[in-house]
JSON list of C-alpha atoms in Angstrom, two decimals:
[
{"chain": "A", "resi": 1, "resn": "UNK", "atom": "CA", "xyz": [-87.01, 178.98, 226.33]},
{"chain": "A", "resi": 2, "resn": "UNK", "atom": "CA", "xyz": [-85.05, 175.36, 226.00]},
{"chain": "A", "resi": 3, "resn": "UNK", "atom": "CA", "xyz": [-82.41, 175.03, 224.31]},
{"chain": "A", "resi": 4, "resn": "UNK", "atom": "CA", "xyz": [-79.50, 173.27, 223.49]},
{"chain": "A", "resi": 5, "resn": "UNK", "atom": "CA", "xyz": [-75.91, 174.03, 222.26]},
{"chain": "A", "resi": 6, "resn": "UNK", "atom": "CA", "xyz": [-73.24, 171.88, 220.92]},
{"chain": "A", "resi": 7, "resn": "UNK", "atom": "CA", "xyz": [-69.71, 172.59, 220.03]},
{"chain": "A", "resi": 8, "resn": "UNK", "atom": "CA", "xyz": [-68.68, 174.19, 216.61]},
{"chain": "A", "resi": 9, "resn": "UNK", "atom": "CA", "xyz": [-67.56, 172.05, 214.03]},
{"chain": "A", "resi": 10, "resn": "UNK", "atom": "CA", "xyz": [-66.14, 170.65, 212.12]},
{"chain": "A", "resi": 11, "resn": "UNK", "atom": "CA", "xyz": [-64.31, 167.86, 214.14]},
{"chain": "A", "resi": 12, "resn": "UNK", "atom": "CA", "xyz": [-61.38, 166.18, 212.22]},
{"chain": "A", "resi": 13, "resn": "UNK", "atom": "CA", "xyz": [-59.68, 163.29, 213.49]},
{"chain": "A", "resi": 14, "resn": "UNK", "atom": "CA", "xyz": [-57.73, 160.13, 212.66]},
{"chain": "A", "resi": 15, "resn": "UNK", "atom": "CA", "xyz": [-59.34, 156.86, 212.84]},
{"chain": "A", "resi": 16, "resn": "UNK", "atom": "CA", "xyz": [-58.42, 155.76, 216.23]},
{"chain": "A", "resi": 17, "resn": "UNK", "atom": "CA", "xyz": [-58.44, 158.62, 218.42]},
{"chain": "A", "resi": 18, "resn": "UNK", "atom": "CA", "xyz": [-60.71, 159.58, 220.91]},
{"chain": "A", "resi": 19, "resn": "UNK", "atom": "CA", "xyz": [-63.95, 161.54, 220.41]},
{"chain": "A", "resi": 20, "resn": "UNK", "atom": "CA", "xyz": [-65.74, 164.06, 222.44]},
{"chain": "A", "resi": 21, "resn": "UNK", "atom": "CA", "xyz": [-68.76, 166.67, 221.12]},
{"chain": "A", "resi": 22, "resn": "UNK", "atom": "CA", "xyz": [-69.74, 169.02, 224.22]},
{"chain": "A", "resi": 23, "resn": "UNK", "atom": "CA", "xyz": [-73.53, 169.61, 224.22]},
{"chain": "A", "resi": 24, "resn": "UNK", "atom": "CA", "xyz": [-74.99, 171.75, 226.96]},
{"chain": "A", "resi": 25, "resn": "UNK", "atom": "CA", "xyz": [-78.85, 172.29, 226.97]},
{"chain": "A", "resi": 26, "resn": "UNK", "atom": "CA", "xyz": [-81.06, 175.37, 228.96]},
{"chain": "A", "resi": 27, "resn": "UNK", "atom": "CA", "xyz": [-84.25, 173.88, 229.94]},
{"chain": "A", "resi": 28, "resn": "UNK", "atom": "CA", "xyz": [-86.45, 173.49, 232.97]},
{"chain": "A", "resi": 29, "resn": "UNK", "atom": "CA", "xyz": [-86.77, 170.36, 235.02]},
{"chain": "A", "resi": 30, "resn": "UNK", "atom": "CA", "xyz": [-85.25, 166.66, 234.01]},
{"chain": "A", "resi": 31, "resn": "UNK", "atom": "CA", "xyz": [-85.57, 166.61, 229.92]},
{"chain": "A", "resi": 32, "resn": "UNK", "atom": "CA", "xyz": [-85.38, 163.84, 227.82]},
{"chain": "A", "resi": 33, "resn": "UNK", "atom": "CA", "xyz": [-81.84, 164.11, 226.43]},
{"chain": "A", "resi": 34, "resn": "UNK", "atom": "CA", "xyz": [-80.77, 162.46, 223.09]},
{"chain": "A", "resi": 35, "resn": "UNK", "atom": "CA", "xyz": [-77.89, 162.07, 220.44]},
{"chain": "A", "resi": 36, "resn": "UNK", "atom": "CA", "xyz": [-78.47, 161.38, 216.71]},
{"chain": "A", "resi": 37, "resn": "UNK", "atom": "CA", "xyz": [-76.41, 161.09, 213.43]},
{"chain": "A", "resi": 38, "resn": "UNK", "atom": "CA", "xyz": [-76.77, 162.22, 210.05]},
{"chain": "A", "resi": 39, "resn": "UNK", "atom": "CA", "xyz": [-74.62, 160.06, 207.68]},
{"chain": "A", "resi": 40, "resn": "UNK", "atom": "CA", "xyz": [-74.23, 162.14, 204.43]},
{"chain": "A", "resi": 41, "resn": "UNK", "atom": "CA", "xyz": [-77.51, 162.47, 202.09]},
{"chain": "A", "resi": 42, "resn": "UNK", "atom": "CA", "xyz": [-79.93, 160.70, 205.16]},
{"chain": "A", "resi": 43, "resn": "UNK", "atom": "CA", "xyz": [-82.26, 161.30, 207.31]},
{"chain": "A", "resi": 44, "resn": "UNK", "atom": "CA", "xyz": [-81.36, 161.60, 211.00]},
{"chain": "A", "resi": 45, "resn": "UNK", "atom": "CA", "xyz": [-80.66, 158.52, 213.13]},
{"chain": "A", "resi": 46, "resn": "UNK", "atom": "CA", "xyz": [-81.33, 158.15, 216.63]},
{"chain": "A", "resi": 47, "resn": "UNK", "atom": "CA", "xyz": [-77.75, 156.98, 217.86]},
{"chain": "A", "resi": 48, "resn": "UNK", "atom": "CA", "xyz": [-78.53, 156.93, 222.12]},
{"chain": "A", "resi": 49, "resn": "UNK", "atom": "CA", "xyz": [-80.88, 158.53, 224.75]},
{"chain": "A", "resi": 50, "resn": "UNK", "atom": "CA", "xyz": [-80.66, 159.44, 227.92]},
{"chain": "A", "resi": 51, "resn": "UNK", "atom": "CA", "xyz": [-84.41, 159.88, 230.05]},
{"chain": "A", "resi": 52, "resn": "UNK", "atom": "CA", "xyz": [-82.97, 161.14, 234.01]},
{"chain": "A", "resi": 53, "resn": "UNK", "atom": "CA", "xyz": [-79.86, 162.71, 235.55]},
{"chain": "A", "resi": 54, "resn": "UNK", "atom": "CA", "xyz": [-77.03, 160.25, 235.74]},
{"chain": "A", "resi": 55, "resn": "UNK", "atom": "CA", "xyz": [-78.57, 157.37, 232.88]},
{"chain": "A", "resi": 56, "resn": "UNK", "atom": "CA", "xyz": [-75.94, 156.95, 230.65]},
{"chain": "A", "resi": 57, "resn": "UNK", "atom": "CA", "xyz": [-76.67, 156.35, 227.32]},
{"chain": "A", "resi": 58, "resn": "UNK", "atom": "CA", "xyz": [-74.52, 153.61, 224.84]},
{"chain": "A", "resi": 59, "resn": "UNK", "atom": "CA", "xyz": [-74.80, 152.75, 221.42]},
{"chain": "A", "resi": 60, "resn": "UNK", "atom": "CA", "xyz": [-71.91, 151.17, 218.60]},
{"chain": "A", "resi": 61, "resn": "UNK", "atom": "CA", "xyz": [-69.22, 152.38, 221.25]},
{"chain": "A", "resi": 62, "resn": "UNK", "atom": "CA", "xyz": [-70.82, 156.17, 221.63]},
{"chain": "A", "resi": 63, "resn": "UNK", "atom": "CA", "xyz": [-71.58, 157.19, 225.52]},
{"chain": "A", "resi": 64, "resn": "UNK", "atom": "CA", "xyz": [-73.22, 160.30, 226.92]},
{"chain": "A", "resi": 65, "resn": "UNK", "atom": "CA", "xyz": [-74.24, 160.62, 230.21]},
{"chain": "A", "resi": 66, "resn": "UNK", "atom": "CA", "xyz": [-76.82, 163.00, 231.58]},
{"chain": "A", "resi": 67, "resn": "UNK", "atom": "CA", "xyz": [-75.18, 165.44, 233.86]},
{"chain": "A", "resi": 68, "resn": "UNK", "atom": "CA", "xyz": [-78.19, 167.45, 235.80]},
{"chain": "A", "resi": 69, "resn": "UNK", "atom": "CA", "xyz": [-75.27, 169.31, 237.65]},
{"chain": "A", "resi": 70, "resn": "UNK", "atom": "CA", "xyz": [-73.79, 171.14, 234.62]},
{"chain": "A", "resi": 71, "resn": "UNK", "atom": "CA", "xyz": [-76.94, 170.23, 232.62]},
{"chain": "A", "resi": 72, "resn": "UNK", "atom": "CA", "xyz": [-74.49, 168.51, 229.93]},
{"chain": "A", "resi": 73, "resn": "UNK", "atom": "CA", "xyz": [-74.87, 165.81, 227.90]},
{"chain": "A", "resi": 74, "resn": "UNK", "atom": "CA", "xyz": [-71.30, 164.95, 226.05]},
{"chain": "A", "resi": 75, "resn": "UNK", "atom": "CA", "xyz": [-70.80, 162.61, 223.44]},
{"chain": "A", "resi": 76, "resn": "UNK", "atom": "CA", "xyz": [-68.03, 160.37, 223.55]},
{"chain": "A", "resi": 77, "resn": "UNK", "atom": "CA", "xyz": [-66.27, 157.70, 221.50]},
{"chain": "A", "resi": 78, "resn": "UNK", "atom": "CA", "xyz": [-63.01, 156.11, 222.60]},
{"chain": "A", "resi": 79, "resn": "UNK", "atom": "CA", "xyz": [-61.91, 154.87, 219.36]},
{"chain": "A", "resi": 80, "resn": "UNK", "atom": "CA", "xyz": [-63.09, 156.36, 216.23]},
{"chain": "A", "resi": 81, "resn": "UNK", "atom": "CA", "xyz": [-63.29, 155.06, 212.80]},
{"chain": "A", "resi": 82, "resn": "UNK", "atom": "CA", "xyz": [-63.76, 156.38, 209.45]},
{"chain": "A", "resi": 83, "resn": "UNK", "atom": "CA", "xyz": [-67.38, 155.40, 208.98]},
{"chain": "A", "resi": 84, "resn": "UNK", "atom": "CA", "xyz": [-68.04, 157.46, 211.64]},
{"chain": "A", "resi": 85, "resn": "UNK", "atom": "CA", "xyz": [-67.51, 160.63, 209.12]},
{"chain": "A", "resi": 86, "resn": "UNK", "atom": "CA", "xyz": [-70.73, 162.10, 210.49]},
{"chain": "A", "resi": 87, "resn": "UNK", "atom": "CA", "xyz": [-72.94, 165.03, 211.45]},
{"chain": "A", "resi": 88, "resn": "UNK", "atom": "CA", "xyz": [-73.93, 164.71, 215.01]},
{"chain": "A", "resi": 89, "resn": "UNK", "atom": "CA", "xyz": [-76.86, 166.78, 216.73]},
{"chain": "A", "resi": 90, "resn": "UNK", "atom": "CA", "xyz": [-77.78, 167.00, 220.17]},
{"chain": "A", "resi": 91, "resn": "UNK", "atom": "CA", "xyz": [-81.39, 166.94, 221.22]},
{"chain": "A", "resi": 92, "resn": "UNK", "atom": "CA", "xyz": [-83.90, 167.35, 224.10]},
{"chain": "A", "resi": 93, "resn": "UNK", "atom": "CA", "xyz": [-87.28, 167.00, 224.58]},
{"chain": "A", "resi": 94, "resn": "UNK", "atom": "CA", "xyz": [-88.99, 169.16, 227.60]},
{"chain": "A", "resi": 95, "resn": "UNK", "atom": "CA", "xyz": [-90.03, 167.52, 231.06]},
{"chain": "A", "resi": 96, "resn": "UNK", "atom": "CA", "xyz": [-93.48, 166.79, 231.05]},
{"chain": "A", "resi": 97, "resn": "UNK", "atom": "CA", "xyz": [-93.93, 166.19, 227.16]},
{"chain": "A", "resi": 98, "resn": "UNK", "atom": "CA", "xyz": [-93.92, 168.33, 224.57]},
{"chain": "A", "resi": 99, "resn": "UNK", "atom": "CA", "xyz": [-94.23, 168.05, 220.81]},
{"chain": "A", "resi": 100, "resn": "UNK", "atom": "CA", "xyz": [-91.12, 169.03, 219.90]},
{"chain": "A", "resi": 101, "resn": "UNK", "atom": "CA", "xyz": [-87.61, 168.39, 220.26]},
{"chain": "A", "resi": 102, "resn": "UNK", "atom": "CA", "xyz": [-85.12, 170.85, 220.50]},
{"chain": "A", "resi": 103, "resn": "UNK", "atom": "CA", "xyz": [-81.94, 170.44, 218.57]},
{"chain": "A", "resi": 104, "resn": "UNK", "atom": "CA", "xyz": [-78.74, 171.75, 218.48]},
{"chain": "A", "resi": 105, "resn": "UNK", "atom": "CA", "xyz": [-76.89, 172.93, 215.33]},
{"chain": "A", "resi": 106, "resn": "UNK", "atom": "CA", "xyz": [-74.78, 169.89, 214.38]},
{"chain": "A", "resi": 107, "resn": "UNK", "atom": "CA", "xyz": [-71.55, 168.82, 214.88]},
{"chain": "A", "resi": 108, "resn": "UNK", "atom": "CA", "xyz": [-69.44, 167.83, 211.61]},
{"chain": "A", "resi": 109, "resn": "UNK", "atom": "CA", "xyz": [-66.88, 164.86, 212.26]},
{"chain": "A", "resi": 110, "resn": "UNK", "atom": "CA", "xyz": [-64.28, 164.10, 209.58]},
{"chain": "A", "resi": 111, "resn": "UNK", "atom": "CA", "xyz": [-62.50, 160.79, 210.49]},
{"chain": "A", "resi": 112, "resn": "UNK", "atom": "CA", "xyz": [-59.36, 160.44, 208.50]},
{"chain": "A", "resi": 113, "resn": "UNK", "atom": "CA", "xyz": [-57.25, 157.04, 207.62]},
{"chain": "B", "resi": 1, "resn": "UNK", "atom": "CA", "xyz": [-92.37, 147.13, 213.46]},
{"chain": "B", "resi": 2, "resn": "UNK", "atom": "CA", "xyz": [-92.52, 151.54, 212.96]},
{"chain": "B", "resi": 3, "resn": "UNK", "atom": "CA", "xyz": [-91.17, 152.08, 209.52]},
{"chain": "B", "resi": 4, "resn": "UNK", "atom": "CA", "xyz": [-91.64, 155.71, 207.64]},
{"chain": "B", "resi": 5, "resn": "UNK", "atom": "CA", "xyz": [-91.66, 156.72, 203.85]},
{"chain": "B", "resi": 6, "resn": "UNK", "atom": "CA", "xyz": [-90.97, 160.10, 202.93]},
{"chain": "B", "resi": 7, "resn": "UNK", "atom": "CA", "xyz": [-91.18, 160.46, 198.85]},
{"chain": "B", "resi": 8, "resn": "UNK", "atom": "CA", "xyz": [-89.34, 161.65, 196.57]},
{"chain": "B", "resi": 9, "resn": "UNK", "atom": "CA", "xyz": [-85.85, 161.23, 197.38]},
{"chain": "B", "resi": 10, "resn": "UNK", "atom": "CA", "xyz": [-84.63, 164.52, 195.12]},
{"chain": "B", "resi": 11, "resn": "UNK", "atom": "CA", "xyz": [-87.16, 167.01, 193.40]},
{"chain": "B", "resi": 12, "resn": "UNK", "atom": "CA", "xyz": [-85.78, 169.88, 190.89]},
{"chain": "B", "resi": 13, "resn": "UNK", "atom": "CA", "xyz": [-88.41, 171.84, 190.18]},
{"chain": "B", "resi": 14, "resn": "UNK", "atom": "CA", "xyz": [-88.66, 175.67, 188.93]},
{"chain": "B", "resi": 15, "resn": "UNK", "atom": "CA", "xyz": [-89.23, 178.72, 190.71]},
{"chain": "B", "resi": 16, "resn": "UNK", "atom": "CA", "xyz": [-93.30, 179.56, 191.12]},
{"chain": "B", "resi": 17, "resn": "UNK", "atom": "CA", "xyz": [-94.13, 176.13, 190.77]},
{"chain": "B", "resi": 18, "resn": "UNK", "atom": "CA", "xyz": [-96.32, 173.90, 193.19]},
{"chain": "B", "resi": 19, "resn": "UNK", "atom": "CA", "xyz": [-95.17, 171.16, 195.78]},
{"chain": "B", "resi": 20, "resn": "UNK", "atom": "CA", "xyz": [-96.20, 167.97, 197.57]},
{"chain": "B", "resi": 21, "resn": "UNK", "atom": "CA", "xyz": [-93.81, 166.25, 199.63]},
{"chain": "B", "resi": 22, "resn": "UNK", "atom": "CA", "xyz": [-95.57, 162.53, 201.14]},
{"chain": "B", "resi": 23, "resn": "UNK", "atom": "CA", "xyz": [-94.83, 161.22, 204.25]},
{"chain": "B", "resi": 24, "resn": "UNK", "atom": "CA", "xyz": [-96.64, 157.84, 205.57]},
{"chain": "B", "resi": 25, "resn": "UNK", "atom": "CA", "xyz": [-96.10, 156.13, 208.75]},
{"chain": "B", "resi": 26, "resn": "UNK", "atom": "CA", "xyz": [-96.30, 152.82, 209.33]},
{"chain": "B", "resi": 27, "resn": "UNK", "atom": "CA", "xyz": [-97.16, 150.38, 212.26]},
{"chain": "B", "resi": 28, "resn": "UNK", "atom": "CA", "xyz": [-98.52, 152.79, 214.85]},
{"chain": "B", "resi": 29, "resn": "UNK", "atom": "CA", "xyz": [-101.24, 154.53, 215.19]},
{"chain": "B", "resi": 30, "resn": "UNK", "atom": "CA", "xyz": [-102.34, 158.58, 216.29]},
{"chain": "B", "resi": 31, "resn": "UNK", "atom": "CA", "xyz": [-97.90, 158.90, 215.83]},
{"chain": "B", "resi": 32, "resn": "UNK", "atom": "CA", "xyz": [-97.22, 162.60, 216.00]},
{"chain": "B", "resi": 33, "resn": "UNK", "atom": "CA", "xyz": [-95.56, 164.19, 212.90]},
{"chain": "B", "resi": 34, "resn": "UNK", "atom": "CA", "xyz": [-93.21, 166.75, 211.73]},
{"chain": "B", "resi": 35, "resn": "UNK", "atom": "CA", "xyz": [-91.65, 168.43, 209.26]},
{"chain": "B", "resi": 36, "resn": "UNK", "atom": "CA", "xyz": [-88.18, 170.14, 209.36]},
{"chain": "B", "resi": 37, "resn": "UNK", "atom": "CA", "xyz": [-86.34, 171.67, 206.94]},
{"chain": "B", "resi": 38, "resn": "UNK", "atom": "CA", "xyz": [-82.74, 171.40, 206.71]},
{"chain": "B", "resi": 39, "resn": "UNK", "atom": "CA", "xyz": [-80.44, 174.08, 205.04]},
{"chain": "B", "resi": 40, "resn": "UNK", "atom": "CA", "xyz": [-77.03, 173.40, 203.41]},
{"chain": "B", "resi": 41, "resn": "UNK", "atom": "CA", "xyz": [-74.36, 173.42, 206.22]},
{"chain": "B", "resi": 42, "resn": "UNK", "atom": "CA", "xyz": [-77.26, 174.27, 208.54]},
{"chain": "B", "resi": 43, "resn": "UNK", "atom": "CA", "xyz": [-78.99, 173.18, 211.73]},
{"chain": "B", "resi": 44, "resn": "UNK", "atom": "CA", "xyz": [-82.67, 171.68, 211.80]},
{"chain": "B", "resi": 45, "resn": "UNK", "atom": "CA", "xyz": [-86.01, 173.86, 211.49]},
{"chain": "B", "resi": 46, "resn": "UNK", "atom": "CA", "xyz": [-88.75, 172.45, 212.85]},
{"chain": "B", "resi": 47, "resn": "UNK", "atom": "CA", "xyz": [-91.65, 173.81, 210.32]},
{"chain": "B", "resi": 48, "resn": "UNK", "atom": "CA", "xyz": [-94.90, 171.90, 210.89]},
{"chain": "B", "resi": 49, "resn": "UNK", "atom": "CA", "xyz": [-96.37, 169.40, 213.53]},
{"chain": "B", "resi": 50, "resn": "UNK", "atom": "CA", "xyz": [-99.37, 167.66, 213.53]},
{"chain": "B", "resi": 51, "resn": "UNK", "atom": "CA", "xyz": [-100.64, 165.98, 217.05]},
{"chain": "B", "resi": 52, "resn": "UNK", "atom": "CA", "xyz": [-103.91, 164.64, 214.91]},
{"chain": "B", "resi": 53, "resn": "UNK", "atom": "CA", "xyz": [-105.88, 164.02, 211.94]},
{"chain": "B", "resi": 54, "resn": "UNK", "atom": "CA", "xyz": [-106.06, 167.91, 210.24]},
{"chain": "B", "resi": 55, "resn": "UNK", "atom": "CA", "xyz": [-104.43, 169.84, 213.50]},
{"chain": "B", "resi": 56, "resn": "UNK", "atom": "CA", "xyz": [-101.35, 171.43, 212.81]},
{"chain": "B", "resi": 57, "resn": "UNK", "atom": "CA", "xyz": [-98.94, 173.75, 214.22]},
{"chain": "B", "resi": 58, "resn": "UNK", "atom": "CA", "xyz": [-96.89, 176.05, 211.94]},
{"chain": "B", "resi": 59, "resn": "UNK", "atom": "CA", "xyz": [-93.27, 176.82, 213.55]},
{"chain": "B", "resi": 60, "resn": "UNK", "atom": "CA", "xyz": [-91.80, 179.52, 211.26]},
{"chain": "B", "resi": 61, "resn": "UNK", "atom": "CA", "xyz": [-94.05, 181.75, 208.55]},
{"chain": "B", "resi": 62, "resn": "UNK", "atom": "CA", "xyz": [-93.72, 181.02, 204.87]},
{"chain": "B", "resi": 63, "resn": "UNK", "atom": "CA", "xyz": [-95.14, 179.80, 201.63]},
{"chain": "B", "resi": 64, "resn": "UNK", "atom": "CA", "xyz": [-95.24, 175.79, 202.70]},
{"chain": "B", "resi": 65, "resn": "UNK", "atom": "CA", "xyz": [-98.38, 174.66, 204.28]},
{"chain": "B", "resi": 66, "resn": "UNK", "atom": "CA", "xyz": [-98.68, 171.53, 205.80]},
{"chain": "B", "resi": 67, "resn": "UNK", "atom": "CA", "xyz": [-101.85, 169.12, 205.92]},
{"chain": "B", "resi": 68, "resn": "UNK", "atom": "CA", "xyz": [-103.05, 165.68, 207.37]},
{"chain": "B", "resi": 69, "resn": "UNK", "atom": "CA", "xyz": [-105.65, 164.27, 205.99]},
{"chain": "B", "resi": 70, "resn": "UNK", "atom": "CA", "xyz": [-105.10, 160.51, 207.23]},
{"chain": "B", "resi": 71, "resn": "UNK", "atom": "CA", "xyz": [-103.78, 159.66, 210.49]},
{"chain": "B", "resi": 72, "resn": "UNK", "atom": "CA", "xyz": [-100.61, 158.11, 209.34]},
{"chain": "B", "resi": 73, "resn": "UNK", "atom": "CA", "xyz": [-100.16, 160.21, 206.00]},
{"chain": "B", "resi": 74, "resn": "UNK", "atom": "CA", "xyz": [-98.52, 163.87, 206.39]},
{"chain": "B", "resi": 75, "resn": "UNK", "atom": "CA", "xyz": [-98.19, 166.35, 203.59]},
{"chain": "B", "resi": 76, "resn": "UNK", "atom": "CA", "xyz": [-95.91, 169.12, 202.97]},
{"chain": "B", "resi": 77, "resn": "UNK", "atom": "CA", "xyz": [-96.94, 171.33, 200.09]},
{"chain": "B", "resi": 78, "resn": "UNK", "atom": "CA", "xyz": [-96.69, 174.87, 198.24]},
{"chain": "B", "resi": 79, "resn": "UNK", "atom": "CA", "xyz": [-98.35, 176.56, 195.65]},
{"chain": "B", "resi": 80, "resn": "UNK", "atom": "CA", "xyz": [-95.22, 178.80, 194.74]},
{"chain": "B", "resi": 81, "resn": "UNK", "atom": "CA", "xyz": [-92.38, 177.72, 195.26]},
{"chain": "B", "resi": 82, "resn": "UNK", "atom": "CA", "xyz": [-89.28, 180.39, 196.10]},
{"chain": "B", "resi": 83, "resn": "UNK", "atom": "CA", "xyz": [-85.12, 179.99, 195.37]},
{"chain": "B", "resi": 84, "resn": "UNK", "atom": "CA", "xyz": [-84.98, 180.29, 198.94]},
{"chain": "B", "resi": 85, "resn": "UNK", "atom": "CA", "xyz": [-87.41, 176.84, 199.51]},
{"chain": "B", "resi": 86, "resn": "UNK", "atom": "CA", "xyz": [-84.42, 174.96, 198.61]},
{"chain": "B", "resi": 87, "resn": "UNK", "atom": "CA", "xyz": [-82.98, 172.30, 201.29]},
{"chain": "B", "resi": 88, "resn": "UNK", "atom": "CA", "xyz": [-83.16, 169.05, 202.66]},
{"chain": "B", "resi": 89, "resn": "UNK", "atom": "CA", "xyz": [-86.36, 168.04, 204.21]},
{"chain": "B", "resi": 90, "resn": "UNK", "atom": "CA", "xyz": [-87.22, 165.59, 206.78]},
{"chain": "B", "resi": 91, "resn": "UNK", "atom": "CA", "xyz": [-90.17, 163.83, 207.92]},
{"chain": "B", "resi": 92, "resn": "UNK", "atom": "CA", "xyz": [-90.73, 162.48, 211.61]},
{"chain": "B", "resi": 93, "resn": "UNK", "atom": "CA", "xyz": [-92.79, 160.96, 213.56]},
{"chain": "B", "resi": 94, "resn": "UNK", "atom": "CA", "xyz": [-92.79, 159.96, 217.71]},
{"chain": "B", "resi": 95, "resn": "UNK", "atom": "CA", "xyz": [-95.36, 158.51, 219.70]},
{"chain": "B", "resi": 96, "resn": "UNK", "atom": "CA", "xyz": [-97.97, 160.50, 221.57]},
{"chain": "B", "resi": 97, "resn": "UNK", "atom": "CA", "xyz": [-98.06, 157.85, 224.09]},
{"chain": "B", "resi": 98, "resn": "UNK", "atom": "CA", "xyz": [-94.29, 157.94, 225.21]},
{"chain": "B", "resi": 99, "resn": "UNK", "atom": "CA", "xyz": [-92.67, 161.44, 224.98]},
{"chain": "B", "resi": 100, "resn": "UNK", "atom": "CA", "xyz": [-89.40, 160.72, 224.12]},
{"chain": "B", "resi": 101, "resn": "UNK", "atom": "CA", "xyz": [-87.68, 160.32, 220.60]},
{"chain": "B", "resi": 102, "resn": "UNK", "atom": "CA", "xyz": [-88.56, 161.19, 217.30]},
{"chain": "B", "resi": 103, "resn": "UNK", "atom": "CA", "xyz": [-88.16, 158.93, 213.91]},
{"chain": "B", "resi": 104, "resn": "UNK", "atom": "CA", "xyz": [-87.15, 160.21, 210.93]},
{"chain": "B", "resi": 105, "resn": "UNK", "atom": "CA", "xyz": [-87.54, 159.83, 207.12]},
{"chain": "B", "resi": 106, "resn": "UNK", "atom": "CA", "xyz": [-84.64, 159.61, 205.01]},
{"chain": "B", "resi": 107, "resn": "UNK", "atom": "CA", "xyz": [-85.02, 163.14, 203.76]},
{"chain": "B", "resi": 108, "resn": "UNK", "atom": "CA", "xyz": [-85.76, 164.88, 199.96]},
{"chain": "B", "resi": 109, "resn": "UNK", "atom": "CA", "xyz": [-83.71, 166.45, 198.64]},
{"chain": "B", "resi": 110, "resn": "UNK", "atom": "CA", "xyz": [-85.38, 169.61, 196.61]},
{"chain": "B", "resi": 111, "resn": "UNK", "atom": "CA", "xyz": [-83.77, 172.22, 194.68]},
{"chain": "B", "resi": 112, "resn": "UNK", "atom": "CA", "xyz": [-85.42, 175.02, 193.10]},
{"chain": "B", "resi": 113, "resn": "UNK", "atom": "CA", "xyz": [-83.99, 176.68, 189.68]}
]
């Protein structure tokens, strides 16, 4: 069945470095690809998307780009900063349509001062 | 615009009693919905989804039930409630018409004692 997986937290960084969450997905086909963010005691956000193989997907200085090759979809930030404290999940939803999305497990990020 | 309301924001309640969790959407019209429950340090479980007015799909055996009796309104419930129904849980909602991201609710937060 689909599925996606996403590096193990938790992420800790200072403000200012660079950011990257690995997120690999099983699924047939060209899914719909997505990143959101879970700020502490929220609901999720939807932070960028991603709908065929090479779109890249932007949002507050976040990229991922759809990688049908290695079917990847990496999250990237070049600068970070501390209100990006975060849990990040990675998401698809199945060629075609489907009901549901897929998730990953989360990925905690800790941006220190 | 698409807004959602998910009510209430934290519930205590004791073990064996009931449940109703709300959920209305707003702006659109024949939205799918979900319900996912979110354990402490945990990934997302998709439990219920509802493609129409009193259809749903159950993901994942247990004592919730889910119902939709309007086409906007979605409603998690329980007539027991268990230790273990304790998390974080989060409304959503996509469109049936474009099969791409789901919106979600900012969460309740419900502890059983």
């Amino acid at each position: 069945g689909d599925s996606v997986t996403q590096m193990e937290g938790p992420v800790t960084l200072s403000e200012e470095a660079f950011l990257t969450i690995n997120c690999t997905y099983t699924a047939t086909g060209y899914p719909s690809l997505f990143w959101y963010v879970q700020y502490p005691g929220e609901g999720l956000q939807l932070l960028l998307k991603a709908t065929k193989a090479d779109d890249k997907g932007s949002n507050k200085g976040f990229e991922a780009t759809y990688r049908k090759e290695t079917t990847s979809f990496h999250l990237e930030k070049g600068s970070v900063q501390v209100s990006d404290s975060a849990v990040y999940f990675c998401a698809l939803r199945p060629q075609g349509g489907s009901e549901k999305l897929v998730f990953g497990k989360g990925t905690k990020l800790t941006v220190n001062p | 615009s698409q807004t959602i309301h998910q009510w209430p924001a934290t519930l205590v309640q004791p073990v064996g009693s009931p449940l109703s969790l709300e959920c209305t959407v707003e702006g659109t019209s024949n939205p799918n919905l979900y319900w996912y429950r979110q354990a402490a340090g945990r990934g997302l479980q998709l439990l219920f989804y509802s493609v129409g007015i009193g259809q749903i799909s159950s993901e994942v055996p247990q004592n919730l039930s889910a119902s939709r009796p309007q086409d906007r309104q979605f409603i998690l419930s329980s007539k027991k409630l268990l230790l273990s129904d304790s998390g974080f849980y989060l409304c959503a909602w996509s469109d049936y018409r474009v099969w791409t991201e789901a919106f979600f609710g900012q969460g309740t937060r419900l502890t059983v004692v």
